[in-house]
Coordinates of C-alpha atoms in Angstrom, one line a residue:
M1 CA -38.3 -35.1 -5.7
S2 CA -38.4 -38.7 -4.6
G3 CA -38.7 -42.1 -6.2
P4 CA -36.2 -44.3 -8.1
G5 CA -32.9 -43.0 -9.4
L6 CA -32.7 -40.8 -12.4
R7 CA -31.4 -41.7 -15.8
V8 CA -28.8 -39.0 -16.6
L9 CA -27.1 -38.5 -20.0
V10 CA -23.9 -36.7 -20.7
T11 CA -24.6 -35.5 -24.2
D12 CA -20.9 -34.6 -24.9
A13 CA -17.7 -33.8 -23.0
D14 CA -14.1 -33.4 -23.7
Y15 CA -12.9 -34.9 -20.4
G16 CA -12.2 -38.5 -21.3
V17 CA -13.4 -41.1 -18.9
L18 CA -16.3 -39.7 -16.9
D19 CA -15.5 -41.3 -13.6
I20 CA -16.1 -38.2 -11.5
E21 CA -19.6 -37.7 -12.8
E22 CA -20.3 -41.4 -12.4
Q23 CA -19.1 -41.4 -8.8
V24 CA -21.2 -38.4 -7.8
L25 CA -24.4 -39.7 -9.5
A26 CA -24.0 -43.4 -8.4
A27 CA -23.5 -42.3 -4.8
A28 CA -27.0 -40.8 -5.0
G29 CA -28.5 -43.8 -6.8
H30 CA -28.6 -42.4 -10.3
E31 CA -27.6 -44.0 -13.6
L32 CA -25.0 -42.3 -15.9
H33 CA -25.1 -42.8 -19.7
T34 CA -22.9 -41.1 -22.2
A35 CA -23.0 -40.0 -25.8
R36 CA -21.1 -37.9 -28.3
C37 CA -23.7 -35.5 -29.6
R38 CA -22.8 -32.6 -31.8
T39 CA -26.2 -31.9 -33.4
A40 CA -29.7 -31.4 -32.1
A41 CA -30.8 -34.6 -33.9
E42 CA -28.1 -36.6 -32.1
V43 CA -29.2 -35.2 -28.7
V44 CA -32.8 -36.3 -29.4
D45 CA -31.7 -39.8 -30.4
A46 CA -29.5 -40.2 -27.4
A47 CA -31.7 -38.6 -24.7
R48 CA -35.1 -40.1 -25.3
D49 CA -35.1 -41.8 -21.9
A50 CA -33.1 -39.2 -20.0
D51 CA -34.5 -37.3 -17.0
A52 CA -31.5 -34.9 -17.0
V53 CA -28.6 -34.1 -19.2
L54 CA -25.2 -32.8 -18.7
V55 CA -24.1 -30.8 -21.7
Q56 CA -20.9 -29.1 -22.9
Y57 CA -21.4 -27.9 -26.5
A58 CA -24.3 -29.9 -27.9
P59 CA -27.3 -27.7 -28.7
I60 CA -30.4 -27.9 -26.5
T61 CA -33.0 -26.2 -28.8
A62 CA -36.7 -25.8 -28.6
E63 CA -37.1 -28.7 -31.0
V64 CA -34.9 -30.8 -28.8
L65 CA -37.0 -30.0 -25.7
D66 CA -40.2 -30.7 -27.6
A67 CA -38.9 -34.1 -28.7
L68 CA -37.9 -35.0 -25.2
P69 CA -40.9 -34.5 -22.9
R70 CA -39.3 -36.7 -20.2
L71 CA -36.3 -34.3 -19.9
R72 CA -36.7 -32.0 -16.9
L73 CA -33.2 -30.6 -16.2
V74 CA -30.2 -29.4 -18.2
S75 CA -26.9 -28.9 -16.4
R76 CA -24.2 -27.1 -18.3
Y77 CA -20.5 -27.8 -17.9
G78 CA -19.5 -24.1 -17.5
V79 CA -20.8 -20.7 -16.8
G80 CA -22.4 -19.7 -20.0
V81 CA -25.6 -21.4 -21.2
D82 CA -25.7 -20.1 -24.7
V83 CA -26.0 -23.6 -26.1
V84 CA -29.4 -23.9 -24.4
D85 CA -32.5 -22.1 -25.6
T86 CA -33.4 -20.8 -22.2
D87 CA -36.6 -19.1 -23.3
A88 CA -37.8 -22.5 -24.6
A89 CA -36.8 -24.2 -21.4
R90 CA -38.6 -21.7 -19.3
A91 CA -41.8 -22.0 -21.4
R92 CA -41.6 -25.8 -21.0
G93 CA -40.8 -25.8 -17.3
V94 CA -37.3 -27.4 -17.8
W95 CA -34.7 -26.5 -15.2
V96 CA -31.4 -25.0 -16.6
C97 CA -28.4 -24.8 -14.3
N98 CA -24.7 -24.1 -14.7
V99 CA -21.4 -24.0 -12.7
P100 CA -20.7 -20.3 -12.2
D101 CA -17.7 -20.4 -10.0
Y102 CA -15.3 -23.3 -10.9
G103 CA -12.7 -21.4 -12.9
T104 CA -12.8 -17.8 -11.8
T105 CA -9.2 -17.6 -10.7
E106 CA -8.0 -19.5 -13.8
V107 CA -9.8 -17.3 -16.3
A108 CA -8.8 -14.1 -14.6
L109 CA -5.2 -15.2 -14.4
H110 CA -5.2 -16.1 -18.1
A111 CA -6.7 -12.8 -19.1
V112 CA -4.2 -10.9 -17.1
A113 CA -1.3 -13.0 -18.4
V114 CA -2.4 -12.5 -22.0
L115 CA -2.8 -8.8 -21.5
L116 CA 0.6 -8.4 -20.0
A117 CA 2.2 -10.6 -22.6
L118 CA 0.7 -8.3 -25.3
L119 CA 1.9 -5.2 -23.5
R120 CA 5.4 -6.5 -23.4
N121 CA 5.1 -8.2 -26.8
L122 CA 6.5 -11.5 -25.4
P123 CA 5.4 -13.6 -28.4
E124 CA 7.5 -11.6 -30.8
H125 CA 10.5 -11.4 -28.5
D126 CA 10.3 -15.2 -28.1
R127 CA 10.2 -15.7 -31.9
Q128 CA 13.2 -13.4 -32.4
V129 CA 15.3 -15.2 -29.9
H130 CA 14.4 -18.6 -31.3
S131 CA 15.3 -17.4 -34.7
G132 CA 18.8 -16.4 -33.5
R133 CA 18.3 -12.7 -33.2
W134 CA 19.2 -10.9 -30.0
D135 CA 18.0 -7.3 -30.2
H136 CA 15.5 -5.7 -27.8
R137 CA 14.3 -3.3 -30.6
L138 CA 13.1 -6.1 -32.9
G139 CA 10.0 -6.6 -30.7
G140 CA 8.7 -3.2 -31.7
R141 CA 7.4 -0.3 -29.7
L142 CA 6.7 -0.9 -26.0
R143 CA 4.8 1.5 -23.8
R144 CA 4.7 2.0 -20.0
P145 CA 1.4 0.7 -18.7
A146 CA 1.2 3.4 -16.1
G147 CA 0.4 5.8 -18.9
L148 CA -2.4 3.6 -20.3
T149 CA -6.1 3.1 -19.5
L150 CA -7.6 -0.4 -19.0
G151 CA -11.2 -1.0 -19.9
V152 CA -13.1 -4.0 -18.4
V153 CA -16.4 -4.9 -20.1
G154 CA -18.5 -7.1 -17.8
L155 CA -17.9 -6.9 -14.0
G156 CA -19.1 -10.3 -12.8
R157 CA -16.8 -12.6 -10.8
I158 CA -14.2 -13.0 -13.5
G159 CA -14.3 -9.4 -14.7
R160 CA -13.7 -8.1 -11.2
A161 CA -10.9 -10.6 -10.5
T162 CA -9.3 -9.7 -13.8
M163 CA -9.6 -6.0 -12.9
A164 CA -8.0 -6.6 -9.5
G165 CA -5.1 -8.4 -11.1
A166 CA -4.4 -6.0 -13.9
A167 CA -5.3 -2.6 -12.4
P168 CA -2.1 -2.0 -10.4
W169 CA -0.1 -1.9 -13.7
F170 CA -2.4 0.7 -15.4
G171 CA -2.7 4.5 -14.8
A172 CA -6.5 4.3 -14.9
V173 CA -9.3 1.7 -15.0
V174 CA -12.8 2.2 -16.5
G175 CA -15.6 -0.3 -16.7
H176 CA -18.9 -1.1 -18.4
D177 CA -21.6 -3.4 -17.0
P178 CA -25.3 -2.3 -17.4
H179 CA -26.4 -5.0 -15.0
L180 CA -24.2 -4.1 -12.0
P181 CA -26.0 -1.7 -9.6
D182 CA -24.2 1.5 -8.5
E183 CA -23.9 0.3 -4.9
A184 CA -21.9 -2.8 -6.1
W185 CA -19.6 -0.8 -8.4
P186 CA -15.9 -1.1 -7.6
A187 CA -14.3 1.9 -6.0
G188 CA -11.9 3.9 -8.0
V189 CA -13.3 2.6 -11.4
E190 CA -15.0 5.1 -13.6
R191 CA -18.3 3.8 -15.0
L192 CA -18.7 4.4 -18.8
G193 CA -21.0 3.5 -21.6
L194 CA -19.7 1.0 -24.0
A195 CA -18.7 3.3 -26.9
E196 CA -17.0 5.7 -24.5
L197 CA -15.1 2.9 -22.8
F198 CA -13.6 1.8 -26.2
A199 CA -12.8 5.4 -27.1
R200 CA -11.0 5.9 -23.8
S201 CA -9.2 2.5 -23.3
D202 CA -5.8 1.5 -24.5
A203 CA -6.6 -2.1 -23.6
V204 CA -10.0 -3.8 -23.4
T205 CA -10.7 -7.1 -21.8
L206 CA -14.1 -8.8 -22.3
H207 CA -16.0 -10.7 -19.6
L208 CA -19.6 -11.0 -21.0
P209 CA -22.0 -13.8 -21.6
L210 CA -23.0 -14.5 -25.2
T211 CA -26.6 -13.5 -25.8
A212 CA -28.7 -12.2 -28.7
D213 CA -27.7 -8.7 -27.5
T214 CA -24.0 -9.4 -27.3
Q215 CA -23.5 -11.5 -30.4
G216 CA -20.9 -9.8 -32.6
L217 CA -20.8 -6.9 -30.2
V218 CA -17.2 -5.9 -30.8
G219 CA -16.9 -5.0 -34.5
A220 CA -15.6 -2.3 -36.7
D221 CA -17.5 0.5 -34.9
L222 CA -16.2 -0.2 -31.4
L223 CA -12.7 -1.1 -32.5
G224 CA -12.6 2.0 -34.7
R225 CA -13.1 4.1 -31.6
M226 CA -10.0 2.8 -29.8
P227 CA -6.8 4.8 -29.7
A228 CA -4.2 3.7 -32.3
G229 CA -2.0 0.9 -31.0
S230 CA -4.5 -0.5 -28.5
Y231 CA -5.0 -4.1 -27.3
L232 CA -8.0 -6.4 -27.1
V233 CA -8.3 -9.6 -25.0
N234 CA -11.2 -12.0 -25.1
T235 CA -11.4 -15.0 -22.7
A236 CA -15.2 -15.0 -22.5
R237 CA -17.2 -16.1 -25.6
G238 CA -15.9 -16.3 -29.2
G239 CA -19.2 -14.9 -30.6
L240 CA -18.7 -11.6 -28.9
V241 CA -16.1 -10.5 -31.4
Q242 CA -16.2 -10.1 -35.2
L243 CA -12.9 -11.6 -36.3
D244 CA -12.9 -9.9 -39.7
A245 CA -13.0 -6.6 -37.9
V246 CA -10.2 -7.6 -35.5
L247 CA -8.0 -8.6 -38.5
Q248 CA -8.7 -5.3 -40.2
A249 CA -7.9 -3.4 -37.0
L250 CA -4.6 -5.3 -36.7
E251 CA -3.7 -4.5 -40.3
D252 CA -4.5 -0.8 -40.0
G253 CA -2.7 -0.4 -36.7
R254 CA -5.8 0.4 -34.6
L255 CA -4.9 -2.8 -32.6
A256 CA -1.2 -3.3 -31.7
G257 CA -2.2 -6.8 -30.5
V258 CA -5.1 -9.1 -29.8
G259 CA -5.3 -12.0 -27.4
L260 CA -8.1 -14.6 -28.0
D261 CA -8.8 -17.8 -26.0
V262 CA -12.2 -18.3 -27.6
F263 CA -13.5 -18.2 -31.2
P264 CA -16.9 -18.2 -33.0
T265 CA -15.9 -21.6 -34.4
E266 CA -13.6 -23.9 -32.4
P267 CA -11.0 -24.7 -33.4
P268 CA -10.7 -21.8 -35.9
P269 CA -10.7 -23.0 -39.5
A270 CA -7.3 -23.9 -41.1
G271 CA -6.2 -21.0 -43.2
S272 CA -7.7 -18.3 -41.0
P273 CA -5.5 -15.2 -41.4
L274 CA -5.4 -14.8 -37.6
L275 CA -3.6 -18.1 -37.2
A276 CA -0.6 -16.7 -39.0
H277 CA -0.8 -13.1 -37.7
P278 CA 2.3 -12.1 -35.7
R279 CA 0.4 -9.8 -33.4
A280 CA -2.4 -12.3 -32.5
L281 CA -1.8 -14.3 -29.3
L282 CA -4.1 -17.3 -29.6
T283 CA -4.8 -20.1 -27.0
P284 CA -7.1 -23.1 -27.3
H285 CA -10.0 -22.3 -25.0
V286 CA -7.8 -23.1 -22.1
A287 CA -8.4 -20.1 -19.8
W288 CA -10.8 -22.0 -17.6
Y289 CA -8.5 -25.0 -17.1
S290 CA -6.5 -26.3 -14.2
D291 CA -6.5 -29.8 -12.9
E292 CA -8.5 -28.6 -9.9
A293 CA -10.9 -26.5 -11.9
E294 CA -11.8 -29.5 -14.1
V295 CA -12.6 -31.7 -11.1
E296 CA -14.7 -28.9 -9.5
L297 CA -16.6 -28.3 -12.8
R298 CA -17.5 -31.9 -13.3
R299 CA -18.4 -32.5 -9.7
K300 CA -20.7 -29.5 -9.6
A301 CA -22.3 -30.1 -12.9
A302 CA -23.3 -33.6 -11.7
G303 CA -24.1 -32.2 -8.3
N304 CA -26.8 -30.0 -9.8
V305 CA -28.7 -33.2 -10.7
V306 CA -28.2 -34.8 -7.3
S307 CA -29.4 -31.7 -5.5
W308 CA -32.4 -31.4 -7.7
A309 CA -33.4 -35.0 -7.2
R310 CA -33.0 -34.7 -3.4
T311 CA -34.5 -31.2 -2.8
G312 CA -36.4 -30.3 -5.9
R313 CA -33.9 -27.5 -6.8
P314 CA -30.4 -27.6 -8.4
D315 CA -27.5 -25.8 -6.7
H316 CA -26.9 -23.2 -9.5
V317 CA -30.2 -22.1 -11.2
V318 CA -30.3 -20.2 -14.4
V319 CA -33.9 -21.1 -15.4
E320 CA -36.5 -22.1 -12.9
G321 CA -38.3 -25.3 -13.8
R322 CA -41.3 -27.0 -12.4

């Protein structure tokens, strides 16, 4: 692609001053504009003159794309592109790209940390000590991980890194990923169907994209298959898990603990029972974050636009445009 510089809009971002994006784009001769869009209508109003957009949470729907015929590229801050109607983009020849590798270490580390904190019930021990109680029995039952089975759902970059970090503590590891070919399957990990994985696993960690097929995937059926006193960790997408089913599983003892970094609605509504539940370890969608990961994310999201303008193709393609 050649010609004058592009007009690039950041529809929304939680990063404060967007100096990193501005530097990357300005060095290539492109203009950066910013907005604070939350709705499709706000995106349409803000992006009428945009050639490309960088998007964090704002919806890029079919209606948005129809209203913005000049828009040719959407670059997502992050791995998942569930805020973008990718089918609509494909039909209209709009490029969709992401940043697939900026926070792999951070998310895997966070997932393992949450999992081990649940296994050792660190949140409850911390509360007891802060309240003036000093008794190792007050934290409840603790089990030796070497006698437990870990289930990993989704074996992409993050899932495999999480497995590598957690596996040495567990007696066995099983996995589920219908898209990973047999020749790429990790050695020593038994491949199971989803229902059997939940039935066999004492702890499950989720590393899936959010799609129409995975929306609400983990509900009463799968949780009900788990051994009593199991654990669930989700650092992937909030929409994968039905929170009412999680709460019920905590109440009936099917789950001994749950660790959630992501939620269907963020932040979770005030008054949500999970916010006060003593066996729910909750973090504010922070698994991806480190100082270095944020810089890398922002540089690569803007870099997709620069590469597309220079070569006709962004660095990390999810949907091929034209």
